[in-house]
Coordinates of N, CA, C and O and ligand atoms in Angstrom, one line a residue:
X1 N -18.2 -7.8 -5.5 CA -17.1 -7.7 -4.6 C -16.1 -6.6 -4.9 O -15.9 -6.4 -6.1
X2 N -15.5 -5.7 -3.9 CA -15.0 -4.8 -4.3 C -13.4 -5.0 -4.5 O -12.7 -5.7 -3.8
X3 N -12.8 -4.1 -5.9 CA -11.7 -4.9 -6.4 C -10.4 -3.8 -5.7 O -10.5 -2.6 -6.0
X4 N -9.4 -4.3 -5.0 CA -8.2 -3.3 -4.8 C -6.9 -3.7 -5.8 O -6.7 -4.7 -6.4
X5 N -6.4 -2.8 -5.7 CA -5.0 -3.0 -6.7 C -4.0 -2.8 -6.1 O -4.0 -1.8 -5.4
X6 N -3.0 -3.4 -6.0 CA -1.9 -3.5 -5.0 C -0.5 -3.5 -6.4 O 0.0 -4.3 -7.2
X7 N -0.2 -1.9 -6.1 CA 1.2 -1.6 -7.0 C 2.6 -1.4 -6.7 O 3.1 -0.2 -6.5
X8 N 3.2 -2.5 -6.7 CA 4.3 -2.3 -6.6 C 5.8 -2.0 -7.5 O 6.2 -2.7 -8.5
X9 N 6.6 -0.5 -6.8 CA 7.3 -0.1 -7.2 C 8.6 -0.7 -7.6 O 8.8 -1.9 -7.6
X10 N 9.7 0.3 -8.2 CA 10.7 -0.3 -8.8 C 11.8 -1.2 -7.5 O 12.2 -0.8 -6.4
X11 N 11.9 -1.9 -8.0 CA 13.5 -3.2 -6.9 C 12.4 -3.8 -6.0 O 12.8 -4.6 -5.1
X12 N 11.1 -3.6 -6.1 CA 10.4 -4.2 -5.0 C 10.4 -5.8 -5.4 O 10.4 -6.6 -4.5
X13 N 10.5 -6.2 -6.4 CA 10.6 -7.4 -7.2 C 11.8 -8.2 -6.7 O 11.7 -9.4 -6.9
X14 N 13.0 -7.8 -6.2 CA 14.3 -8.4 -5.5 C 14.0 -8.4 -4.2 O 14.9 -8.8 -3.5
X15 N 13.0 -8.0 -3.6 CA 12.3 -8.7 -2.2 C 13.1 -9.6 -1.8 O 13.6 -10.1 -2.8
X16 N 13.6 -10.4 -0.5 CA 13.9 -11.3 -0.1 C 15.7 -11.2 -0.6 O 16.1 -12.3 -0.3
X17 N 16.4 -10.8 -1.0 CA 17.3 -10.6 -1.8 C 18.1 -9.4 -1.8 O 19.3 -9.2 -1.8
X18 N 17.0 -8.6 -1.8 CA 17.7 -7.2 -1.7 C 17.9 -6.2 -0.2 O 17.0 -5.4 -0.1
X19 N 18.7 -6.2 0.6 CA 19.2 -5.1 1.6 C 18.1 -6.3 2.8 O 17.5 -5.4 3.5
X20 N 17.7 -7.5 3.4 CA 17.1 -7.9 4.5 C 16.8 -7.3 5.5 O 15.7 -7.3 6.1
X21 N 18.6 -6.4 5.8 CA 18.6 -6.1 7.1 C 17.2 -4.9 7.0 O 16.4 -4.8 7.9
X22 N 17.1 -4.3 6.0 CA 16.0 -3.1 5.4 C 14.9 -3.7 5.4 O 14.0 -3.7 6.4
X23 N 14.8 -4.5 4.2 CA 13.0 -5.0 3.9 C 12.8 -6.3 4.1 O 11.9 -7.0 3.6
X24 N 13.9 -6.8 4.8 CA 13.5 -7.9 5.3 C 13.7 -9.5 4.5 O 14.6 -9.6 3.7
X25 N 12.9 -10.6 4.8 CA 13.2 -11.9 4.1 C 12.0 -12.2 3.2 O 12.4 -13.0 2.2
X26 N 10.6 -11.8 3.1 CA 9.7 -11.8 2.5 C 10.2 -11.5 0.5 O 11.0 -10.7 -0.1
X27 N 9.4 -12.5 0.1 CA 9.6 -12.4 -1.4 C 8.7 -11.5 -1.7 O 8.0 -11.1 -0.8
X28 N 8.7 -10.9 -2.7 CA 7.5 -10.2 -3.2 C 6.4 -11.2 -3.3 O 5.4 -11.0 -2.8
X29 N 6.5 -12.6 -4.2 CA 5.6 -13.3 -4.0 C 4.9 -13.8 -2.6 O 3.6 -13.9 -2.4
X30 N 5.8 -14.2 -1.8 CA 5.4 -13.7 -0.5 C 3.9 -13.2 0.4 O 2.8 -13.6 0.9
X31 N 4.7 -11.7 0.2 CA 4.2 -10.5 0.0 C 2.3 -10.7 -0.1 O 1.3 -10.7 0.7
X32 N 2.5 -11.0 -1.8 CA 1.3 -11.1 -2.3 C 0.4 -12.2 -1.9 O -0.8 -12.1 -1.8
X33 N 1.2 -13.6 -1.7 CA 0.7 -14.7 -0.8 C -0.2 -14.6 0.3 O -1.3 -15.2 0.5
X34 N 0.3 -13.5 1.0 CA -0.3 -13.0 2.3 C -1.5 -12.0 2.1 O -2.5 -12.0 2.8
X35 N -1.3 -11.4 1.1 CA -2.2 -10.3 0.9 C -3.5 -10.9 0.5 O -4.5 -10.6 1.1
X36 N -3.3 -11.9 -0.6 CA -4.4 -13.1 -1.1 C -5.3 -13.1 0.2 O -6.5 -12.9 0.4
X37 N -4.1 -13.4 1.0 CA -5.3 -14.9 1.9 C -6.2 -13.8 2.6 O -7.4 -14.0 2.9
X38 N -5.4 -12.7 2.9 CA -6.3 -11.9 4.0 C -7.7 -11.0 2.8 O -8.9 -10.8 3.0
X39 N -7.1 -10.8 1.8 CA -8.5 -10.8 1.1 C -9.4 -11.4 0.8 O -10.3 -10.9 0.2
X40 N -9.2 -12.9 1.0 CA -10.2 -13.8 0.7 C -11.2 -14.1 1.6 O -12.4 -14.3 1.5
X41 N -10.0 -13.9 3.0 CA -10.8 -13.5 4.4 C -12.0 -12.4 4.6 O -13.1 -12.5 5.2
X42 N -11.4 -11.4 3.8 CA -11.9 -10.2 3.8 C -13.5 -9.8 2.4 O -14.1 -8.8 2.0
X43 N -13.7 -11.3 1.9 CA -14.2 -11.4 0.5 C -14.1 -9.8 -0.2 O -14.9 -8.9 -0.3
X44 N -12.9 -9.8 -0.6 CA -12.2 -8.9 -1.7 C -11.3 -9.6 -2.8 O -10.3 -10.3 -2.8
X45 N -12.3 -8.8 -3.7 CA -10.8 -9.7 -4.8 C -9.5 -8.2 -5.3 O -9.6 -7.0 -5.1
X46 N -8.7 -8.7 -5.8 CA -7.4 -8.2 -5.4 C -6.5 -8.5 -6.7 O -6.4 -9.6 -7.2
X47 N -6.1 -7.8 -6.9 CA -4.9 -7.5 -8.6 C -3.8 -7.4 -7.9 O -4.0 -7.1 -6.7
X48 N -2.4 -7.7 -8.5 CA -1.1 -7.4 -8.6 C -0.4 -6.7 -9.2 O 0.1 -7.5 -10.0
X49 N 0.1 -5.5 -9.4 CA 1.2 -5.4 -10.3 C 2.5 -4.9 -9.8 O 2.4 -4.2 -8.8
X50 N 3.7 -5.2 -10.3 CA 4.8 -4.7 -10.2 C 5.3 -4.2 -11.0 O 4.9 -4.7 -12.1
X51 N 6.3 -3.0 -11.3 CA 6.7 -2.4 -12.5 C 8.2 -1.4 -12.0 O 8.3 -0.5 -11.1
X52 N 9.2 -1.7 -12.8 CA 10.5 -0.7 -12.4 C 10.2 0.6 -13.4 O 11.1 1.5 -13.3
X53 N 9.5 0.7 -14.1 CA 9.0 2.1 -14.9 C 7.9 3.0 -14.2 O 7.2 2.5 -13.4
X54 N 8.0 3.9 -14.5 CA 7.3 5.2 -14.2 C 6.6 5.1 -14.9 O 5.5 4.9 -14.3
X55 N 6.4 5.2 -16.3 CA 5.3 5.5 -17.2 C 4.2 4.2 -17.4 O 3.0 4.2 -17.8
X56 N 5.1 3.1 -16.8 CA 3.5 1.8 -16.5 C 3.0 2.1 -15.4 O 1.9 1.5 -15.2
X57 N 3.3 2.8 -14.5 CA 2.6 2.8 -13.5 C 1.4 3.5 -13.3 O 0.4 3.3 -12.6
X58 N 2.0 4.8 -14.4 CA 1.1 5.6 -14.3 C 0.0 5.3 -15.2 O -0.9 6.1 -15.1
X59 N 0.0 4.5 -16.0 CA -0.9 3.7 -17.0 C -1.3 2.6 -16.4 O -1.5 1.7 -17.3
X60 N -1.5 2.3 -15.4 CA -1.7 1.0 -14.7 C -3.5 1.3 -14.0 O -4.6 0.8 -14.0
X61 N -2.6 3.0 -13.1 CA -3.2 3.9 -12.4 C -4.2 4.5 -13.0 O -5.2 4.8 -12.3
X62 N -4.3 4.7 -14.2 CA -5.1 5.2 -15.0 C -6.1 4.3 -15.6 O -7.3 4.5 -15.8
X63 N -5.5 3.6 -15.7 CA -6.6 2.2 -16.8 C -7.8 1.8 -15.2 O -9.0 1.5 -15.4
X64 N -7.2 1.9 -13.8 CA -7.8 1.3 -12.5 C -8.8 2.6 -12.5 O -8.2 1.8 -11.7
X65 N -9.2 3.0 -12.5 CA -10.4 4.3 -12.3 C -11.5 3.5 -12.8 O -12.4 4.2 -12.4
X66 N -11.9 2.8 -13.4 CA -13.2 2.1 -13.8 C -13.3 0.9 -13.2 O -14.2 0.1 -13.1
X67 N -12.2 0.8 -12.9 CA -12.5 -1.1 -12.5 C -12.0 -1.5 -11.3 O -11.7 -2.7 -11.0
X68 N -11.9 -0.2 -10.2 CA -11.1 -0.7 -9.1 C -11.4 0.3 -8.0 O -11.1 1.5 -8.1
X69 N -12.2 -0.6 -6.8 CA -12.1 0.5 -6.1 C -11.3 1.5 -5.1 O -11.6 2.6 -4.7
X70 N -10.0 0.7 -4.9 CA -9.0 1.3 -4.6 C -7.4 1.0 -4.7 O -7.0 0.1 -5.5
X71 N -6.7 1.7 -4.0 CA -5.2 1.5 -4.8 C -3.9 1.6 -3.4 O -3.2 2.5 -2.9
X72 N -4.1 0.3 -3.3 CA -2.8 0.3 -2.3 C -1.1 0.1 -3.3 O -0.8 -0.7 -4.2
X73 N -0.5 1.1 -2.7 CA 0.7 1.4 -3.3 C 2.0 1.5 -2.6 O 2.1 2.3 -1.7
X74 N 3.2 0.7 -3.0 CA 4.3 0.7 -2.6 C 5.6 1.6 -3.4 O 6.7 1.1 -3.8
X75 N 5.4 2.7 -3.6 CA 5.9 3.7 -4.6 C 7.2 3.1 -5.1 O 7.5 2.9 -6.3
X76 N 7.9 2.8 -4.0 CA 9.1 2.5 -3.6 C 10.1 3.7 -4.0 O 10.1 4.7 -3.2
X77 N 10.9 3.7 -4.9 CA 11.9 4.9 -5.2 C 10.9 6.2 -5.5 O 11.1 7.4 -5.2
X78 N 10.2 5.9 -6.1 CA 9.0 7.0 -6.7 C 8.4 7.8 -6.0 O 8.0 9.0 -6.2
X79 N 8.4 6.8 -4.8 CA 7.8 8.1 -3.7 C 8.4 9.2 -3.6 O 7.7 10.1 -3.2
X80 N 9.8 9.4 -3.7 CA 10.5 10.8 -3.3 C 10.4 11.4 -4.1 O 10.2 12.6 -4.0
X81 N 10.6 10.6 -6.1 CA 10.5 11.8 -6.9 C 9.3 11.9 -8.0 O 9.5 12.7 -9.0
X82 N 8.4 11.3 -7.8 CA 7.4 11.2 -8.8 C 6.1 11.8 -9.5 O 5.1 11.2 -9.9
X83 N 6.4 13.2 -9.6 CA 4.9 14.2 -9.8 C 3.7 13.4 -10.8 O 2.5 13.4 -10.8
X84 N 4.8 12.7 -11.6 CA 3.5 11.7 -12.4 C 3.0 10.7 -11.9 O 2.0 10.2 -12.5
X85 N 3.5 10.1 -10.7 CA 2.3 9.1 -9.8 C 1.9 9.9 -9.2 O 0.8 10.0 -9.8
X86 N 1.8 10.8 -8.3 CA 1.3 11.6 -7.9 C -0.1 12.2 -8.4 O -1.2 12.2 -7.9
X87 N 0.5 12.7 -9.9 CA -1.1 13.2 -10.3 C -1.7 12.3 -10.8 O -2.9 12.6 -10.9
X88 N -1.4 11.2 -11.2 CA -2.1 10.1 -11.9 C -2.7 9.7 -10.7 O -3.8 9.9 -11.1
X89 N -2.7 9.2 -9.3 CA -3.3 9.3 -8.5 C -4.6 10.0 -8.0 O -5.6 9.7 -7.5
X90 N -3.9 11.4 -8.5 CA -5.0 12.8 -8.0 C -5.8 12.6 -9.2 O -7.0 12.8 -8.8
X91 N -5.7 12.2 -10.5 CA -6.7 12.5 -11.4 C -7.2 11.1 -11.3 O -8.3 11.0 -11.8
X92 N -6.7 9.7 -10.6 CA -7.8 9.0 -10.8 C -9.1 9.5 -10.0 O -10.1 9.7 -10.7
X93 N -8.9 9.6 -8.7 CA -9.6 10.1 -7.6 C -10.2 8.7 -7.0 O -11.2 8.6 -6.3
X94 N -9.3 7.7 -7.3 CA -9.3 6.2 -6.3 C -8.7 6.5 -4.8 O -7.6 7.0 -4.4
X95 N -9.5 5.9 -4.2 CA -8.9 6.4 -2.3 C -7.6 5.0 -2.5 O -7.9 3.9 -2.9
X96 N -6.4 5.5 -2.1 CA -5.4 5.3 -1.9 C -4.5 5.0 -0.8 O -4.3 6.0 -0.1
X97 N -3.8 3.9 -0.3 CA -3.3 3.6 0.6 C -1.7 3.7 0.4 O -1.3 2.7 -0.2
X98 N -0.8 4.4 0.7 CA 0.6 4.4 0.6 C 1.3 3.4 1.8 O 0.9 3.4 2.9
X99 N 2.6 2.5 1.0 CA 2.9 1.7 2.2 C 4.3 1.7 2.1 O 4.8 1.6 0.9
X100 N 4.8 1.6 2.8 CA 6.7 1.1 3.1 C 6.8 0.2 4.0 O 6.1 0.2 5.0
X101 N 7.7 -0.6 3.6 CA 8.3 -1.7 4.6 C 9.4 -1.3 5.5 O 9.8 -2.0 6.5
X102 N 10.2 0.3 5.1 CA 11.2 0.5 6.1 C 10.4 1.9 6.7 O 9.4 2.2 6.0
X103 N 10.6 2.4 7.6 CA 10.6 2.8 8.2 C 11.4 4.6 7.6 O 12.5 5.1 8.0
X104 N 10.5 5.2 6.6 CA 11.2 6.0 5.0 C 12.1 7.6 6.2 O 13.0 8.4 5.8
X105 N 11.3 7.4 7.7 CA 11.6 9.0 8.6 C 12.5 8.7 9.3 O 12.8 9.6 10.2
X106 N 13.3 7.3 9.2 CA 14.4 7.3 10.1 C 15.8 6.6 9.3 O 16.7 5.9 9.8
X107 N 15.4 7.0 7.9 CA 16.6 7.2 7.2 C 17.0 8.3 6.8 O 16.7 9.4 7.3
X108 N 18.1 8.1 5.0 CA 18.0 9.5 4.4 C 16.7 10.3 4.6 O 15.5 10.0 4.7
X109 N 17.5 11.6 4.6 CA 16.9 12.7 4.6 C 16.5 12.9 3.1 O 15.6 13.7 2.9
X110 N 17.0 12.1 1.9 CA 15.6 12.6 1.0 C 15.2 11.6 1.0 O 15.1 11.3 -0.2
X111 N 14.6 10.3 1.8 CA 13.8 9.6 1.8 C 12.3 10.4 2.9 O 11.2 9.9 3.1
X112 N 12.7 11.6 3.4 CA 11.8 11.1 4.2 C 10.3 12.4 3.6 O 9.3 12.8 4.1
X113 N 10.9 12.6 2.3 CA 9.8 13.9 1.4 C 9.3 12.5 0.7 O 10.1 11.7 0.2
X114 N 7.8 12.4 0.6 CA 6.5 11.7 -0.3 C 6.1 12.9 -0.8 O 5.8 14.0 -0.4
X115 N 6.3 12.3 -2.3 CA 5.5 13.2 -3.3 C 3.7 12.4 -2.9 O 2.7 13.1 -3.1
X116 N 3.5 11.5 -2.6 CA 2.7 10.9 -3.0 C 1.5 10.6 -1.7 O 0.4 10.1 -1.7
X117 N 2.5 11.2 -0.7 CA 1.3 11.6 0.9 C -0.2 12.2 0.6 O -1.2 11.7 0.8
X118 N 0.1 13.7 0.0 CA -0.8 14.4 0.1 C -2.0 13.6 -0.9 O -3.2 13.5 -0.5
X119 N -1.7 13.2 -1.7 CA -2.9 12.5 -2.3 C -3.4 10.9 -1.8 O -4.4 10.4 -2.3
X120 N -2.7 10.5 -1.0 CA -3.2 9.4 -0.3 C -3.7 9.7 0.6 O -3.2 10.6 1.4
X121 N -5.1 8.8 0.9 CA -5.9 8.7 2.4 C -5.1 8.6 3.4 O -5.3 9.3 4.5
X122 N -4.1 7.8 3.2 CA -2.9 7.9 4.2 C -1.6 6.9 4.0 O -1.4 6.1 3.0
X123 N -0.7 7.0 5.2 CA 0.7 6.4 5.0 C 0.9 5.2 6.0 O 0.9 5.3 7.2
X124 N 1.2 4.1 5.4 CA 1.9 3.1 6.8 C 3.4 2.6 6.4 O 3.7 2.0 5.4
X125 N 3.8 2.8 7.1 CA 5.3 2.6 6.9 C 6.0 1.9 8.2 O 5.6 2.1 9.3
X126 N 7.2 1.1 7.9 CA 7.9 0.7 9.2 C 7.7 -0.7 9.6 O 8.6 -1.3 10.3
X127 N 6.9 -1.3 9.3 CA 6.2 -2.4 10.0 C 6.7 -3.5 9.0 O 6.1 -4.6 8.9
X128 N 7.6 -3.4 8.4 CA 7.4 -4.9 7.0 C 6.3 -4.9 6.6 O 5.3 -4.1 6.6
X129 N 6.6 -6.4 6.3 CA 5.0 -7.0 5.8 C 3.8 -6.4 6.3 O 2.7 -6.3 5.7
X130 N 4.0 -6.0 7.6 CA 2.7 -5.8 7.9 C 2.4 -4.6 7.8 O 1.4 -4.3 8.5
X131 N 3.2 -3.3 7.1 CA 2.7 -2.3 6.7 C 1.9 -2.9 5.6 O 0.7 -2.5 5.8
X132 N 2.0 -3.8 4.2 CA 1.2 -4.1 3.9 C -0.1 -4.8 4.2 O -1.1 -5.0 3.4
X133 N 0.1 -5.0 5.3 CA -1.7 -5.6 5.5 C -2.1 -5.4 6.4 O -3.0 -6.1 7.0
X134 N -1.5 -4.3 7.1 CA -2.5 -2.9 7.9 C -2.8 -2.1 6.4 O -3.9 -1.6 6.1
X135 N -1.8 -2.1 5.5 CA -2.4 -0.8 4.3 C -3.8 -1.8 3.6 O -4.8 -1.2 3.1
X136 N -3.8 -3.0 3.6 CA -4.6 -3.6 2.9 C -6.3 -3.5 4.0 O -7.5 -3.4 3.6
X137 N -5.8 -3.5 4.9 CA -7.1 -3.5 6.0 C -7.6 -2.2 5.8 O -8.8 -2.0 5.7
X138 N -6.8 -1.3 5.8 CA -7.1 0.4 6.2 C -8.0 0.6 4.6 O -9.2 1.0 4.7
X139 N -7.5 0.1 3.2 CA -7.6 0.2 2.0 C -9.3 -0.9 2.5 O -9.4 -0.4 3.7
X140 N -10.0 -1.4 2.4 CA -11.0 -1.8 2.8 C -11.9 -1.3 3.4 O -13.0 -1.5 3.1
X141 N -11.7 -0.8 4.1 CA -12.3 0.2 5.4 C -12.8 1.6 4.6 O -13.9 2.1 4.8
X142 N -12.1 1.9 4.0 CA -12.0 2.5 3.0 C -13.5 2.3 2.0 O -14.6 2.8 2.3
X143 N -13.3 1.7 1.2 CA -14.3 1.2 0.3 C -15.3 0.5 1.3 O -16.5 0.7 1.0
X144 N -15.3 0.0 2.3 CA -16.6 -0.9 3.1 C -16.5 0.4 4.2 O -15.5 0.2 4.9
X145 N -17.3 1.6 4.7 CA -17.1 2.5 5.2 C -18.3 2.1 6.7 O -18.2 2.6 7.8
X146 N -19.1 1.4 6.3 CA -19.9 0.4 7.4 C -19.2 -0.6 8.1 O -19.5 -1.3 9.0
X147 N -17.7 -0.6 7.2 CA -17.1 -2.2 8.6 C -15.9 -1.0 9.3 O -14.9 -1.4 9.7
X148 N -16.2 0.6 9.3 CA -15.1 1.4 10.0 C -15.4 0.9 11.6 O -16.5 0.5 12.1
X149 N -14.4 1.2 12.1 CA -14.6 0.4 14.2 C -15.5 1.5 13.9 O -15.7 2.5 13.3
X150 N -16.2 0.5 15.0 CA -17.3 2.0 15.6 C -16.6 1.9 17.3 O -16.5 0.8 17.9
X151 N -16.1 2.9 17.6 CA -15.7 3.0 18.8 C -17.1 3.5 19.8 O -17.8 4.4 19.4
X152 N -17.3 3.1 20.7 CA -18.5 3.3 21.7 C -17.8 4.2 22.9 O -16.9 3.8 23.7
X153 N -18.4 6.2 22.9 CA -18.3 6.5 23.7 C -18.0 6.2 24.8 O -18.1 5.0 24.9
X154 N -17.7 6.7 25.7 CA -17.8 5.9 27.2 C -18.5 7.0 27.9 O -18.2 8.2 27.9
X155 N -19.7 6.2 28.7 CA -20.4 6.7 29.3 C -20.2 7.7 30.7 O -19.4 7.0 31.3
X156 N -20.3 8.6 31.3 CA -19.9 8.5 32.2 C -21.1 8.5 33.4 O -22.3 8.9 33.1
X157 N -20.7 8.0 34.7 CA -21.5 7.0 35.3 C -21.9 7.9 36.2 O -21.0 8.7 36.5
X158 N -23.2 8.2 36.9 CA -23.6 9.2 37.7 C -23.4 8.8 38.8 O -23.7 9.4 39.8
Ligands
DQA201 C1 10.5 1.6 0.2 C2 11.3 2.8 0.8 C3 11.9 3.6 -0.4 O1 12.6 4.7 0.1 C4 12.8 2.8 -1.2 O2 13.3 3.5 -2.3 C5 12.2 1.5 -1.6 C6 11.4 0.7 -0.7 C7 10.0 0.7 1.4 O3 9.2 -0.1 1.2 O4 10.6 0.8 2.5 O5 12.5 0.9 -2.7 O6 9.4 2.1 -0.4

């Protein structure tokens, strides 16, 4: 079964608590509640971590290169300044899903620079919770590269 790692950044832990009107009513446990079920759906098994440090993260990221096949990530503050998630990312060479719950291009203006874009497969942001579990779906798709949509041409009709 293939294993993803779901890392969450610094204040992400005051979920439910911190700014609503921003990230809403969701706990972080929550959060992870949800993510569970849809990978169980998805037969994936699935890790947690949260961390308000820089240097566990990036040791979190590092230890995941053997045992994981991919890495959905909520930078949170780190996304704007973090060259060391960044390259710990680039040197794992784990395909990577970046996610926000706000919406990072229709605030501050230094919210809206990611250190951490260019090395991710890609970005979902905006959506709450459910940037997480579109990033968790996308993060699968990912690793299961046979369950990508197959979209069917459309023919055209003589
Ligand atoms: C965040 C956006 C970041 O700018 C902010 O620092 C966070 C949360 C989000 O999920 O919307 O802590 O990553």
């Amino acid at each position: 079964m293939p294993k993803v790692l779901v890392i969450h950044g610094p204040n992400l832990g005051l979920l439910g608590r911190r700014q609503p009107e921003i990230y809403g009513n969701f706990t972080l446990h929550e959060i992870n509640k949800h993510l569970k079920k849809l990978a169980r759906k998805e037969k994936i098994e699935i890790k947690f971590f949260q961390s308000n440090h820089e240097g566990e993260i990036v040791d979190v990221i590092g230890e995941a290169k053997d045992s994981f096949a991919a890495v959905l990530i909520n930078p949170a503050a780190y996304t704007h300044t973090s060259v060391a998630i960044r390259d710990a990312i680039g040197a794992a060479g784990l395909p990577c899903v970046e996610v926000h719950l706000s919406n990072i291009y229709a605030r501050e203006t230094f919210r809206h620079t990611s250190l951490i874009a260019p090395v991710a497969a890609g970005q979902i942001c905006g959506f709450g919770i459910d940037s997480y579990l579109l990033g968790l779906q996308a993060a699968i798709r990912l690793v299961r590269p046979k369950r990508r949509l197959k979209l069917k041409s459309r023919r055209r009709s003589k």
